[in-house]
Amino acid sequence: MVLNLSEQKLSIPEGTEDVLGLDMRYREHIINIIKEVYENYGFNPHKTPILEYLETFNGHHGEGEKLFFHIKDKNDKDLIARYDLTVPLARVASMYPDLPRPYKRYQIGPSFRDDEPGKSHFREFTQCDADIIGADSLLAEIDITVMAHELLTILGIKNFVLKINHRLLIQALALKVGLQSKEEHLGLQRALDYADKVSKDGLQGVKNKLLENNIPLNIANQTLMEIESFANLLTQFDDLQNQINQIEKFFDNCPSAAKAAADLKFIMSYLPKNVQSNIKIDLTLARGADYYTGYILEGVAIDTEIGAILGGGRYNQLVSAVGNANEAGVGLAFGLERLLSVLKSLDYIDKNIELPSKILLANTNVEFHPKLFVIARELRKYYDVDIYYNQSPFGDIVHFAQQNKHQMIIELIGKQPLIHAVIENETMQSKVTDILNNLDCI
C-alpha cells in the first residue's frame, strides 16, 4: 500500500512529541545537568537496547504490564519496547557477572508505555536513571536521597518534597487490618499506587480499588481509618526521628514495621538537615513496580499539578528474578518530560539557560564573498559559526538570527564585513573585530 500524504493530515501518535529548535537546546541543557550530578556521585554511563524480550519484563510491574508495547518479530519472537530501564539493568547484572561491584550506572534514554496520554502521561518518554547493583548497605539509600535533593535544588525547583515510605510498612498496614496473604498485601500496595498515579482521588480511590479487588467493605474502611490515624499521629511531631519512633508503637510492634523503622531511622540519621527539611513520611506512597522491597522515595514539585518527577527505592530480589544472580539493587529515576513540564511552568529554563555564543555569517551581495569559508574557519576557532546560505533581505536575516538566538550577525558586504549585535556583548564584539582585522583576506 502506498500512503498518499497529500490526502491525509500528517501527525504523530498521541503521547509522543517532536522536540525542535530551542526546545531541544533546553532539553539537552537539563540532561547535561543531570549527567554532571550523576558523574559527580560516581555513576558511569551505559546503554541497553530499546527492544527486549517480553519474558525479561514479565512479572515485575504488576498493573503496569497492561501498558506494555508488544512486538512480534519476523521469527515469531515476542518482544517489547522497553517499559523502563531498571529491568534491563537487572538483566545486565546477570549476564555480565564480571562487572565491578558495586556496579553504579546511569542511563538516559526512552521508555515506552501504552498509557492514556495526558498532561503528565506520555507513551514515549525519557528516563534518567541512576542505580547501584551489589550494595546491601543503607548507605546507598542515603547517597541517592542526597543526590535527588541536590539535583532538584540545582535545577531551581525551590518548593519540593521528597516523600518516603518503606514497602514493609505497607505490609504492616495490611497485617493490621487483617489482610494476611501475599496476594492481599500486593492488592493493597497496588490500590495505593493506583489512587495516587491513575485515579488521583486519594483515600476514596484506595477504597474503591480495594473493593474492586474483592476486599470486604469493613476492611477497606478500616484501612482508610488507619492511614488517616497514622498521618495525624505524625503531624504531632516536627522532627523526623520522633516521627519514626512512633512507627513500631502504631503498628503494635509488628516485625515488618520494626525493620522498616530501623531502616528509616538509620537513613535519616545520616541525612543533612537541609535534606531532612524536604522529607515527608507518607504511608500512601507505594511506587508502581512490584520489585521494590524496602525504602522507596518520590520527588514532587509542590507548585505544579504534574505530580512526581522522580522516584526510586530498593529492590533486593529483581536481579535474581530476572536472571540467576542474587544481588541487591537501589536507585532512582527522573522522568525528563515531566521534569521539563515543571521547569517550564516555573519559568526556570528561559531565565537560566546559557546558550552557546553563536555568530551568523550572511552574504547580502549578489556575489558570494570570495573568502566566506576562510572567515568562517578562523571564527570557528573561538565561536560557533552558522552560515546563512540564501541571498535575502537583511530583515529576513535578522529574523532568522533572532529565532535561533544568534548573538551576532557578520554581514559580508564589500571588503570590510559589518558587525551587527543581535544580543549586546561588548567583549565578544571586540574580540571578533580583532579577529577580522587580523585576517589577511579582508
XYZ file of C-alpha atoms in Angstrom:
442
model
C 0.000 0.000 0.000
C 1.354 3.439 -0.952
C 0.382 6.138 1.517
C -0.741 9.312 -0.227
C 0.410 12.010 2.188
C -1.399 14.712 0.244
C -4.723 13.099 1.123
C -4.266 12.971 4.894
C -3.138 15.280 7.633
C 0.348 14.449 8.900
C 0.538 13.741 12.620
C 2.351 11.700 15.251
C 0.872 9.203 17.735
C -0.772 10.577 20.864
C 1.546 10.656 23.847
C 4.639 11.362 21.732
C 6.219 14.634 20.673
C 8.622 16.260 18.264
C 11.284 18.295 20.069
C 12.658 21.018 17.820
C 14.922 24.059 17.800
C 15.419 25.801 21.117
C 13.236 23.279 22.928
C 15.871 20.665 22.092
C 18.570 23.023 23.368
C 16.711 23.340 26.658
C 16.270 19.581 26.842
C 19.984 18.925 26.290
C 20.831 21.571 28.887
C 18.789 19.766 31.548
C 20.178 16.365 30.535
C 23.713 17.719 30.891
C 22.955 18.977 34.416
C 21.635 15.538 35.376
C 24.647 13.792 33.820
C 27.085 16.059 35.672
C 25.480 15.296 39.032
C 25.326 11.549 38.334
C 29.002 11.567 37.335
C 29.840 13.597 40.445
C 28.329 10.840 42.587
C 30.419 8.144 40.907
C 27.944 6.731 38.377
C 29.142 5.616 34.933
C 27.061 5.612 31.716
C 25.878 2.510 29.940
C 23.413 1.642 27.170
C 20.894 -1.150 26.674
C 18.651 -1.819 23.641
C 15.200 -0.340 23.257
C 13.921 -3.770 22.215
C 13.949 -6.520 24.851
C 12.442 -9.983 25.030
C 8.984 -9.953 26.615
C 9.953 -12.682 29.065
C 12.588 -10.372 30.568
C 9.868 -7.936 31.665
C 7.066 -10.327 32.574
C 6.165 -10.482 36.249
C 7.844 -7.325 37.584
C 5.416 -4.445 37.024
C 2.024 -5.567 38.290
C -0.759 -3.433 36.830
C 1.843 -1.718 34.650
C 2.105 -4.817 32.461
C -1.189 -3.798 30.882
C 0.728 -0.904 29.329
C 3.396 -2.977 27.550
C 4.015 -2.237 23.882
C 4.124 -5.738 22.380
C 6.089 -6.526 19.218
C 6.289 -9.751 17.248
C 9.401 -10.067 15.078
C 9.729 -11.980 11.790
C 10.954 -15.062 13.710
C 7.746 -15.023 15.782
C 9.637 -13.918 18.914
C 7.720 -11.890 21.488
C 9.489 -8.586 22.062
C 8.695 -5.429 23.985
C 9.572 -1.772 23.560
C 11.203 -1.463 26.975
C 8.906 -0.342 29.770
C 11.707 1.023 31.954
C 15.496 0.980 32.336
C 15.684 -0.904 35.651
C 14.683 -4.367 34.448
C 17.265 -4.232 31.615
C 19.852 -3.298 34.259
C 18.925 -6.419 36.234
C 19.424 -8.445 33.039
C 22.850 -6.838 32.519
C 23.855 -7.663 36.095
C 23.072 -11.342 35.469
C 24.642 -11.516 32.000
C 27.880 -9.732 32.942
C 28.936 -11.001 36.398
C 32.495 -9.679 35.919
C 31.381 -6.055 36.001
C 32.796 -4.291 39.097
C 30.609 -4.439 42.179
C 29.008 -2.313 43.368
C 28.033 -1.552 39.782
C 26.986 2.093 39.620
C 25.489 3.094 36.314
C 23.354 5.832 34.883
C 21.345 5.637 31.691
C 19.310 8.309 29.951
C 17.044 7.013 27.230
C 13.486 6.432 26.010
C 10.967 4.033 27.531
C 7.501 3.190 26.238
C 4.109 2.666 27.870
C 0.750 2.350 26.149
C -0.724 4.764 28.671
C -3.648 7.155 28.385
C -1.965 10.330 27.091
C -2.355 13.360 29.324
C -0.562 16.316 30.836
C 1.801 14.134 32.840
C 1.470 10.823 30.987
C 3.450 10.056 27.855
C 3.643 6.936 25.710
C 7.251 7.609 24.773
C 9.263 9.315 27.482
C 12.860 9.679 28.592
C 14.017 8.221 31.872
C 17.159 9.452 33.625
C 18.167 6.513 35.802
C 20.963 6.106 38.345
C 21.234 2.710 40.065
C 23.592 0.706 42.246
C 23.795 -3.084 41.942
C 25.577 -5.116 44.612
C 25.223 -2.778 47.608
C 23.338 -4.156 50.630
C 24.236 -1.206 52.844
C 21.690 1.515 53.571
C 24.465 3.979 52.799
C 23.347 3.570 49.181
C 19.854 4.841 50.082
C 21.397 7.810 51.835
C 23.530 8.668 48.801
C 20.669 8.551 46.290
C 18.418 10.599 48.609
C 21.051 13.317 48.969
C 21.642 13.176 45.205
C 17.922 13.556 44.482
C 17.756 16.577 46.794
C 20.851 18.142 45.205
C 19.515 17.711 41.675
C 16.140 19.247 42.451
C 17.921 22.174 44.112
C 20.386 22.704 41.236
C 17.515 22.578 38.750
C 15.930 25.527 40.543
C 12.861 23.805 41.989
C 12.638 25.622 45.309
C 9.388 24.216 46.641
C 9.507 20.432 46.589
C 9.001 17.467 48.864
C 10.722 14.094 48.938
C 8.069 11.607 50.015
C 9.446 8.453 51.593
C 7.983 5.145 52.704
C 9.020 1.516 53.119
C 7.412 -1.495 51.480
C 7.472 -3.279 54.839
C 5.247 -0.542 56.275
C 2.662 -1.307 53.603
C 2.952 -4.959 54.627
C 2.497 -3.966 58.282
C -0.599 -1.935 57.375
C -2.056 -4.920 55.521
C -1.493 -7.167 58.528
C -3.004 -4.619 60.926
C -6.299 -4.510 59.004
C -6.473 -8.294 58.613
C -5.048 -8.823 55.115
C -2.885 -11.915 55.587
C -1.936 -13.361 52.220
C 0.815 -12.177 49.899
C -1.815 -11.539 47.229
C -3.784 -9.307 49.611
C -0.646 -7.382 50.548
C 0.055 -6.873 46.847
C -3.551 -5.790 46.319
C -3.220 -3.065 48.977
C 0.081 -1.872 47.513
C -1.424 -1.631 44.027
C -4.539 0.120 45.333
C -2.384 2.787 46.984
C -0.385 3.325 43.794
C -3.465 3.326 41.538
C -5.179 6.015 43.597
C -2.019 8.115 43.550
C -0.993 7.749 39.899
C -4.135 6.900 37.914
C -7.442 7.824 39.521
C -5.805 10.597 41.628
C -8.711 10.555 44.070
C -6.817 9.937 47.294
C -8.156 7.684 50.006
C -11.509 7.289 48.291
C -9.621 5.899 45.304
C -7.807 3.449 47.576
C -11.135 2.279 48.972
C -12.685 1.886 45.511
C -9.734 -0.154 44.283
C -9.765 -2.388 47.359
C -13.486 -3.071 46.877
C -12.832 -3.765 43.203
C -10.271 -6.367 44.334
C -12.938 -8.080 46.490
C -11.653 -6.747 49.822
C -14.595 -6.614 52.286
C -16.083 -3.180 52.944
C -15.248 -3.221 56.659
C -11.559 -3.901 55.936
C -11.469 -1.217 53.241
C -12.959 1.303 55.703
C -10.517 0.257 58.426
C -7.599 0.664 56.006
C -8.576 4.265 55.339
C -9.035 4.913 59.053
C -5.551 3.543 59.847
C -3.899 5.618 57.116
C -5.577 8.776 58.414
C -4.667 7.936 62.011
C -1.030 7.395 61.052
C -0.877 10.715 59.167
C -2.483 12.551 62.091
C -0.021 10.944 64.509
C 2.971 12.160 62.514
C 1.682 15.757 62.447
C 2.146 15.854 66.230
C 5.936 15.658 65.804
C 8.086 18.057 63.786
C 11.277 16.024 63.959
C 11.634 13.074 61.548
C 13.359 10.884 64.129
C 10.468 11.406 66.559
C 8.005 10.551 63.798
C 9.887 7.330 63.047
C 9.885 6.449 66.747
C 6.077 6.258 66.609
C 6.032 3.612 63.881
C 6.604 0.492 65.994
C 4.054 1.614 68.578
C 1.438 2.413 65.925
C 1.853 -0.974 64.265
C 1.771 -2.898 67.558
C 5.460 -3.928 67.392
C 4.918 -5.781 64.131
C 8.308 -7.205 62.968
C 7.852 -5.725 59.470
C 7.208 -2.285 60.927
C 10.165 -2.636 63.306
C 12.510 -3.445 60.417
C 11.145 -0.542 58.356
C 11.511 1.856 61.296
C 15.103 0.742 61.883
C 15.960 1.312 58.214
C 14.333 4.743 58.127
C 15.970 5.776 61.406
C 19.411 4.842 60.087
C 18.879 6.648 56.780
C 17.547 9.818 58.420
C 20.385 9.892 60.960
C 22.903 10.471 58.158
C 20.937 12.961 56.093
C 21.920 16.642 56.385
C 19.355 18.945 57.983
C 18.646 20.730 54.703
C 17.704 17.401 53.113
C 15.576 16.328 56.076
C 13.619 19.588 55.858
C 12.209 18.499 52.479
C 11.293 14.953 53.533
C 7.825 13.707 54.403
C 6.900 10.197 55.533
C 3.835 9.153 53.508
C 2.166 5.804 54.171
C 0.184 6.089 50.911
C 3.366 6.153 48.794
C 3.656 2.729 47.165
C 5.512 3.081 43.804
C 4.089 1.080 40.920
C 6.660 -1.637 40.283
C 6.258 -4.873 42.216
C 10.022 -5.320 42.529
C 10.612 -2.780 45.322
C 11.393 -4.454 48.647
C 12.380 -1.700 51.087
C 12.909 2.056 51.190
C 11.049 3.996 48.489
C 11.035 7.688 47.628
C 9.345 10.103 45.272
C 10.063 13.742 44.426
C 7.132 16.107 43.896
C 7.195 19.786 42.895
C 4.582 21.395 45.112
C 3.728 24.422 42.940
C 2.578 22.407 39.906
C -0.025 19.788 39.054
C 2.438 17.470 37.287
C 2.874 15.104 40.224
C 6.001 13.011 40.785
C 9.075 13.916 38.751
C 11.419 11.360 40.305
C 11.027 8.057 42.060
C 13.027 5.096 43.206
C 13.967 2.803 46.028
C 15.487 -0.527 46.978
C 14.888 -3.748 45.032
C 16.741 -6.714 46.514
C 15.110 -9.502 44.513
C 14.824 -8.116 40.981
C 18.228 -9.286 39.729
C 17.581 -12.859 40.874
C 14.043 -12.750 39.443
C 15.305 -11.654 36.012
C 18.424 -13.821 35.903
C 20.373 -16.039 38.261
C 22.424 -13.609 40.334
C 21.247 -12.860 43.860
C 22.180 -9.207 44.201
C 20.706 -6.174 45.905
C 19.806 -3.042 43.994
C 18.783 0.533 44.742
C 18.277 3.543 42.513
C 16.197 6.454 41.300
C 14.931 7.887 38.038
C 13.794 11.285 36.796
C 11.060 11.466 34.171
C 12.541 14.010 31.774
C 9.290 15.150 30.119
C 7.603 15.652 33.476
C 10.655 17.489 34.759
C 10.719 19.787 31.720
C 6.998 20.481 32.136
C 7.621 21.534 35.740
C 10.617 23.696 34.844
C 8.721 25.450 32.049
C 5.732 26.083 34.314
C 8.116 27.698 36.818
C 9.789 29.787 34.063
C 13.123 28.250 35.013
C 14.518 27.419 31.583
C 14.238 30.782 29.805
C 15.774 32.543 32.784
C 18.674 30.229 33.475
C 19.884 28.517 30.325
C 23.120 29.818 28.857
C 23.214 29.173 25.114
C 26.495 28.953 23.189
C 27.821 32.168 21.661
C 26.818 31.897 18.001
C 27.684 34.069 15.030
C 25.736 34.197 11.776
C 27.717 34.886 8.613
C 25.419 36.397 5.999
C 26.161 37.380 2.413
C 23.893 40.138 1.108
C 25.764 40.751 -2.155
C 24.695 39.194 -5.436
C 28.082 37.506 -5.494
C 29.234 35.412 -2.528
C 32.177 36.823 -0.624
C 35.267 35.053 -2.039
C 36.714 34.451 1.438
C 33.453 33.335 3.088
C 34.785 29.991 4.286
C 38.192 31.381 5.252
C 36.431 33.826 7.592
C 34.153 31.081 8.922
C 37.092 28.751 9.587
C 39.002 31.406 11.555
C 35.985 32.433 13.641
C 35.149 28.782 14.416
C 38.378 28.541 16.384
C 36.655 30.679 19.017
C 32.876 30.602 18.428
C 30.078 28.562 16.901
C 29.522 29.958 13.419
C 26.459 29.483 11.238
C 26.246 30.461 7.559
C 23.119 31.960 6.033
C 23.136 30.315 2.614
C 20.403 32.257 0.855
C 20.616 35.786 -0.506
C 17.745 37.532 1.270
C 16.742 40.981 2.504
C 18.634 41.908 5.641
C 15.390 41.970 7.656
C 14.877 38.267 6.932
C 18.421 37.539 8.091
C 17.862 39.412 11.353
C 14.613 37.484 11.945
C 16.441 34.191 11.341
C 19.189 35.208 13.801
C 16.670 36.165 16.481
C 14.767 32.908 16.079
C 17.956 30.886 16.537
C 19.394 33.045 19.349
C 22.485 34.070 17.413
C 24.321 36.766 19.316
C 25.893 38.440 16.311
C 25.479 38.844 12.548
C 28.519 39.490 10.369
C 27.307 40.903 7.087
C 29.739 40.171 4.272
C 29.348 43.202 2.040
C 32.234 44.855 0.233
C 35.762 44.441 1.521
C 35.042 45.195 5.189
C 32.469 42.965 6.972
C 29.822 44.747 9.036
C 29.197 43.530 12.594
C 25.605 43.668 13.888
C 24.946 42.784 17.552
C 21.725 40.816 17.972
C 22.420 40.453 21.703
C 24.758 43.064 23.176
C 28.112 41.593 24.214
C 30.955 44.121 24.144
C 33.665 41.571 24.936
C 32.602 39.317 22.093
C 32.269 42.231 19.670
C 35.781 43.483 20.488
C 37.323 40.041 20.040
C 35.540 39.392 16.732
C 36.652 42.814 15.446
C 40.269 41.946 16.275
C 39.979 38.564 14.552
C 38.573 40.133 11.385
C 41.154 42.934 11.366
C 43.987 40.400 11.565
C 42.730 38.329 8.644
C 44.841 38.788 5.515
C 41.878 38.004 3.302
C 39.991 41.173 4.174
